[in-house]
């Protein structure tokens, strides 16, 4: 008899004999009758052991416990109207067992699969039990559907799925590499790829023209809720293309995935915003556009005010910006605002100035610094109404943006302004080509050193690098960077100029990228692409709060695997073979 799943047992199968296999989620002994909830990958079904049907099956059922694996054959019966369980798909029927075989016994598990309130460390230590929970199984099913949708779309677009090496060369890509020592080359190391960036460019130089890969990448960096040391990218590259072509193709890809996975028709073209406008209006380069509370510039107002804190910030080349929270003044006490001030200090702000608007006018610690005419100017500039709460930060631009941008996101969530069922895709374009590190006194590539500058800015590479814009674009979903890409440099001379602008010596350039520079000498087509964070995409489409829930076997916050107990100490013999001597400092 062919095995069937719980969701295939319906009223239409009443009276039929069925073959079920799965785990015992719950067992109830009602004295003479035993009921179990049998769980498989598609759901739950109730099985009844009745001595009038099979005394032998009842005897065996008396021995089974939670998480035993069993094989059951029995007859489907319709439940009495009062016994219908509307909480499960098979709730209108039950199976009366005629035969049962215990396939595997189980110790009492450290937690019940039906329990959603489990300590995360416990869940990760016993991940194989945690993954039995329907919530995680549904997430991984969705992940699989997303993978297939991406592959189906790109196959139709004539892209080739090509694997690239995992053991590669260490090159500067913005994060620390994971290094792998070579046994046959003493003292030398491979690096695990932070991305397939160089390989996919070499594939374009090889004439592949359309490449993609769903690939593991590795970055040795501090973790957070949406970051893991090993993560999965949807990596895409195309030859003979430009930015508009890449954006159009990727909008169609997103539309196909969203329709396939969520049944949603996402309108295109997606809105676009420049990096400069994103920072000015939202304070972050990945704005959540599902709600308002945009940052408003008060430099002109502050430059003529008598309030020294505001005026000094503008005179020092910084800015004063505000967030207006409509109607929130009565709901925020001084204590509540103090908590907001403590929050923005995490982002470098020295403080959080504020005022409230009421029937009498403006109140707050800084209200006394503005006369009636300045208050009227502020009212008109910010379009203020009674009961509005105004929050100000004055400092250098980077601090103002970080403080208010993150405060905006916090307020959006705290005030319930975010529609969790809404999916807002936007493009952020015209990125700076370089970032300046004040501590090191030098420029770094904002994306990577192969990103092409805007044609009109090429002459500024050596003279005004801070003004150079990149042919780069990020796709943002609900405040998360979903993917990023660029049109690449395909001219060998321009690539060498880029390395010089980044401060590479000829020796450093040749040592780290000599093979790529040489490859460019043999004819490089114009090319560009994009890479999506698959884990983050799954997290957003499944409504998960933590990226660890969308990965089958994730690492903890400190990059440990509690289930495998990794990383771990290895034997001296293994280290000796790799020509490594380890010294661990003791406290």
GROMACS .gro file of N, CA and C in nm, residues 484-553:
model
  210
  484UNK      N    1   2.253   4.428  -0.447
  484UNK     CA    2   2.331   4.541  -0.495
  484UNK      C    3   2.416   4.500  -0.613
  485UNK      N    4   2.441   4.595  -0.700
  485UNK     CA    5   2.524   4.563  -0.816
  485UNK      C    6   2.574   4.689  -0.883
  486UNK      N    7   2.639   4.669  -0.997
  486UNK     CA    8   2.696   4.782  -1.070
  486UNK      C    9   2.732   4.740  -1.211
  487UNK      N   10   2.755   4.839  -1.294
  487UNK     CA   11   2.821   4.816  -1.422
  487UNK      C   12   2.971   4.816  -1.391
  488UNK      N   13   3.042   4.716  -1.443
  488UNK     CA   14   3.182   4.698  -1.407
  488UNK      C   15   3.274   4.776  -1.501
  489UNK      N   16   3.394   4.797  -1.452
  489UNK     CA   17   3.499   4.853  -1.537
  489UNK      C   18   3.542   4.744  -1.636
  490UNK      N   19   3.538   4.777  -1.763
  490UNK     CA   20   3.580   4.679  -1.864
  490UNK      C   21   3.699   4.727  -1.945
  491UNK      N   22   3.755   4.840  -1.906
  491UNK     CA   23   3.871   4.897  -1.975
  491UNK      C   24   3.994   4.881  -1.886
  492UNK      N   25   4.097   4.817  -1.936
  492UNK     CA   26   4.216   4.787  -1.855
  492UNK      C   27   4.282   4.914  -1.802
  493UNK      N   28   4.289   5.017  -1.883
  493UNK     CA   29   4.353   5.142  -1.838
  493UNK      C   30   4.274   5.208  -1.726
  494UNK      N   31   4.140   5.209  -1.741
  494UNK     CA   32   4.056   5.268  -1.638
  494UNK      C   33   4.065   5.187  -1.508
  495UNK      N   34   4.075   5.055  -1.520
  495UNK     CA   35   4.087   4.973  -1.401
  495UNK      C   36   4.218   5.003  -1.327
  496UNK      N   37   4.325   5.025  -1.399
  496UNK     CA   38   4.452   5.061  -1.335
  496UNK      C   39   4.442   5.197  -1.268
  497UNK      N   40   4.372   5.292  -1.330
  497UNK     CA   41   4.352   5.423  -1.267
  497UNK      C   42   4.272   5.408  -1.137
  498UNK      N   43   4.176   5.319  -1.138
  498UNK     CA   44   4.095   5.295  -1.018
  498UNK      C   45   4.183   5.242  -0.905
  499UNK      N   46   4.270   5.147  -0.935
  499UNK     CA   47   4.360   5.093  -0.833
  499UNK      C   48   4.451   5.203  -0.778
  500UNK      N   49   4.500   5.291  -0.864
  500UNK     CA   50   4.586   5.399  -0.818
  500UNK      C   51   4.508   5.495  -0.727
  501UNK      N   52   4.383   5.524  -0.764
  501UNK     CA   53   4.301   5.613  -0.683
  501UNK      C   54   4.274   5.554  -0.544
  502UNK      N   55   4.276   5.421  -0.536
  502UNK     CA   56   4.253   5.355  -0.409
  502UNK      C   57   4.381   5.336  -0.328
  503UNK      N   58   4.491   5.385  -0.384
  503UNK     CA   59   4.617   5.382  -0.310
  503UNK      C   60   4.697   5.255  -0.325
  504UNK      N   61   4.664   5.169  -0.422
  504UNK     CA   62   4.742   5.048  -0.445
  504UNK      C   63   4.877   5.084  -0.508
  505UNK      N   64   4.983   5.028  -0.459
  505UNK     CA   65   5.111   5.038  -0.529
  505UNK      C   66   5.106   4.942  -0.647
  506UNK      N   67   5.198   4.958  -0.741
  506UNK     CA   68   5.202   4.866  -0.855
  506UNK      C   69   5.222   4.722  -0.807
  507UNK      N   70   5.306   4.707  -0.705
  507UNK     CA   71   5.334   4.573  -0.654
  507UNK      C   72   5.208   4.512  -0.591
  508UNK      N   73   5.135   4.590  -0.511
  508UNK     CA   74   5.012   4.540  -0.449
  508UNK      C   75   4.908   4.505  -0.554
  509UNK      N   76   4.897   4.592  -0.653
  509UNK     CA   77   4.801   4.568  -0.761
  509UNK      C   78   4.832   4.438  -0.833
  510UNK      N   79   4.959   4.420  -0.872
  510UNK     CA   80   4.995   4.301  -0.948
  510UNK      C   81   4.986   4.174  -0.863
  511UNK      N   82   5.020   4.187  -0.735
  511UNK     CA   83   5.016   4.071  -0.647
  511UNK      C   84   4.873   4.021  -0.626
  512UNK      N   85   4.780   4.116  -0.609
  512UNK     CA   86   4.644   4.076  -0.576
  512UNK      C   87   4.553   4.061  -0.697
  513UNK      N   88   4.577   4.140  -0.802
  513UNK     CA   89   4.485   4.140  -0.915
  513UNK      C   90   4.555   4.130  -1.050
  514UNK      N   91   4.681   4.088  -1.050
  514UNK     CA   92   4.755   4.082  -1.175
  514UNK      C   93   4.687   3.996  -1.280
  515UNK      N   94   4.630   3.883  -1.238
  515UNK     CA   95   4.565   3.791  -1.332
  515UNK      C   96   4.444   3.858  -1.398
  516UNK      N   97   4.373   3.941  -1.323
  516UNK     CA   98   4.254   4.007  -1.379
  516UNK      C   99   4.295   4.117  -1.476
  517UNK      N  100   4.395   4.194  -1.438
  517UNK     CA  101   4.442   4.301  -1.526
  517UNK      C  102   4.493   4.242  -1.657
  518UNK      N  103   4.563   4.130  -1.647
  518UNK     CA  104   4.610   4.065  -1.770
  518UNK      C  105   4.493   4.017  -1.854
  519UNK      N  106   4.391   3.962  -1.789
  519UNK     CA  107   4.275   3.912  -1.863
  519UNK      C  108   4.208   4.024  -1.943
  520UNK      N  109   4.207   4.145  -1.887
  520UNK     CA  110   4.146   4.257  -1.957
  520UNK      C  111   4.219   4.290  -2.088
  521UNK      N  112   4.346   4.246  -2.099
  521UNK     CA  113   4.423   4.277  -2.220
  521UNK      C  114   4.375   4.198  -2.341
  522UNK      N  115   4.290   4.098  -2.318
  522UNK     CA  116   4.251   4.009  -2.428
  522UNK      C  117   4.106   4.031  -2.473
  523UNK      N  118   4.054   4.150  -2.448
  523UNK     CA  119   3.920   4.181  -2.499
  523UNK      C  120   3.812   4.159  -2.395
  524UNK      N  121   3.765   4.268  -2.334
  524UNK     CA  122   3.664   4.258  -2.229
  524UNK      C  123   3.535   4.327  -2.274
  525UNK      N  124   3.423   4.254  -2.275
  525UNK     CA  125   3.297   4.318  -2.314
  525UNK      C  126   3.244   4.406  -2.201
  526UNK      N  127   3.163   4.506  -2.231
  526UNK     CA  128   3.096   4.578  -2.122
  526UNK      C  129   3.005   4.480  -2.047
  527UNK      N  130   3.006   4.488  -1.915
  527UNK     CA  131   2.926   4.392  -1.839
  527UNK      C  132   2.888   4.450  -1.704
  528UNK      N  133   2.789   4.390  -1.644
  528UNK     CA  134   2.743   4.434  -1.512
  528UNK      C  135   2.651   4.329  -1.454
  529UNK      N  136   2.615   4.349  -1.329
  529UNK     CA  137   2.531   4.249  -1.266
  529UNK      C  138   2.480   4.294  -1.132
  530UNK      N  139   2.436   4.195  -1.057
  530UNK     CA  140   2.376   4.220  -0.926
  530UNK      C  141   2.388   4.093  -0.843
  531UNK      N  142   2.387   4.109  -0.711
  531UNK     CA  143   2.385   3.994  -0.621
  531UNK      C  144   2.280   4.019  -0.514
  532UNK      N  145   2.192   3.922  -0.494
  532UNK     CA  146   2.088   3.930  -0.391
  532UNK      C  147   2.130   3.848  -0.270
  533UNK      N  148   2.091   3.896  -0.153
  533UNK     CA  149   2.105   3.815  -0.033
  533UNK      C  150   1.984   3.723  -0.021
  534UNK      N  151   2.001   3.596  -0.058
  534UNK     CA  152   1.887   3.504  -0.058
  534UNK      C  153   1.829   3.487   0.081
  535UNK      N  154   1.915   3.475   0.183
  535UNK     CA  155   1.866   3.454   0.319
  535UNK      C  156   1.777   3.571   0.362
  536UNK      N  157   1.822   3.692   0.330
  536UNK     CA  158   1.745   3.811   0.367
  536UNK      C  159   1.614   3.817   0.289
  537UNK      N  160   1.616   3.777   0.163
  537UNK     CA  161   1.495   3.774   0.080
  537UNK      C  162   1.392   3.679   0.142
  538UNK      N  163   1.438   3.560   0.181
  538UNK     CA  164   1.349   3.462   0.244
  538UNK      C  165   1.294   3.518   0.375
  539UNK      N  166   1.380   3.582   0.453
  539UNK     CA  167   1.339   3.640   0.580
  539UNK      C  168   1.225   3.739   0.560
  540UNK      N  169   1.235   3.823   0.460
  540UNK     CA  170   1.134   3.926   0.436
  540UNK      C  171   1.005   3.866   0.381
  541UNK      N  172   1.016   3.768   0.294
  541UNK     CA  173   0.896   3.710   0.234
  541UNK      C  174   0.821   3.617   0.330
  542UNK      N  175   0.890   3.567   0.432
  542UNK     CA  176   0.824   3.480   0.530
  542UNK      C  177   0.787   3.554   0.658
  543UNK      N  178   0.819   3.684   0.665
  543UNK     CA  179   0.787   3.760   0.784
  543UNK      C  180   0.868   3.721   0.905
  544UNK      N  181   0.987   3.664   0.883
  544UNK     CA  182   1.072   3.621   0.994
  544UNK      C  183   1.148   3.740   1.052
  545UNK      N  184   1.172   3.737   1.182
  545UNK     CA  185   1.244   3.846   1.248
  545UNK      C  186   1.394   3.820   1.254
  546UNK      N  187   1.434   3.696   1.231
  546UNK     CA  188   1.574   3.658   1.250
  546UNK      C  189   1.619   3.574   1.133
  547UNK      N  190   1.734   3.608   1.077
  547UNK     CA  191   1.783   3.536   0.960
  547UNK      C  192   1.817   3.391   0.992
  548UNK      N  193   1.842   3.361   1.120
  548UNK     CA  194   1.874   3.223   1.157
  548UNK      C  195   1.756   3.129   1.134
  549UNK      N  196   1.634   3.183   1.135
  549UNK     CA  197   1.517   3.099   1.114
  549UNK      C  198   1.499   3.056   0.969
  550UNK      N  199   1.570   3.119   0.876
  550UNK     CA  200   1.551   3.085   0.735
  550UNK      C  201   1.667   3.003   0.680
  551UNK      N  202   1.761   2.965   0.767
  551UNK     CA  203   1.876   2.885   0.729
  551UNK      C  204   1.867   2.753   0.804
  552UNK      N  205   1.887   2.643   0.734
  552UNK     CA  206   1.867   2.513   0.797
  552UNK      C  207   1.957   2.494   0.919
  553UNK      N  208   2.085   2.523   0.904
  553UNK     CA  209   2.179   2.504   1.014
  553UNK      C  210   2.264   2.631   1.031
   0.00000   0.00000   0.00000
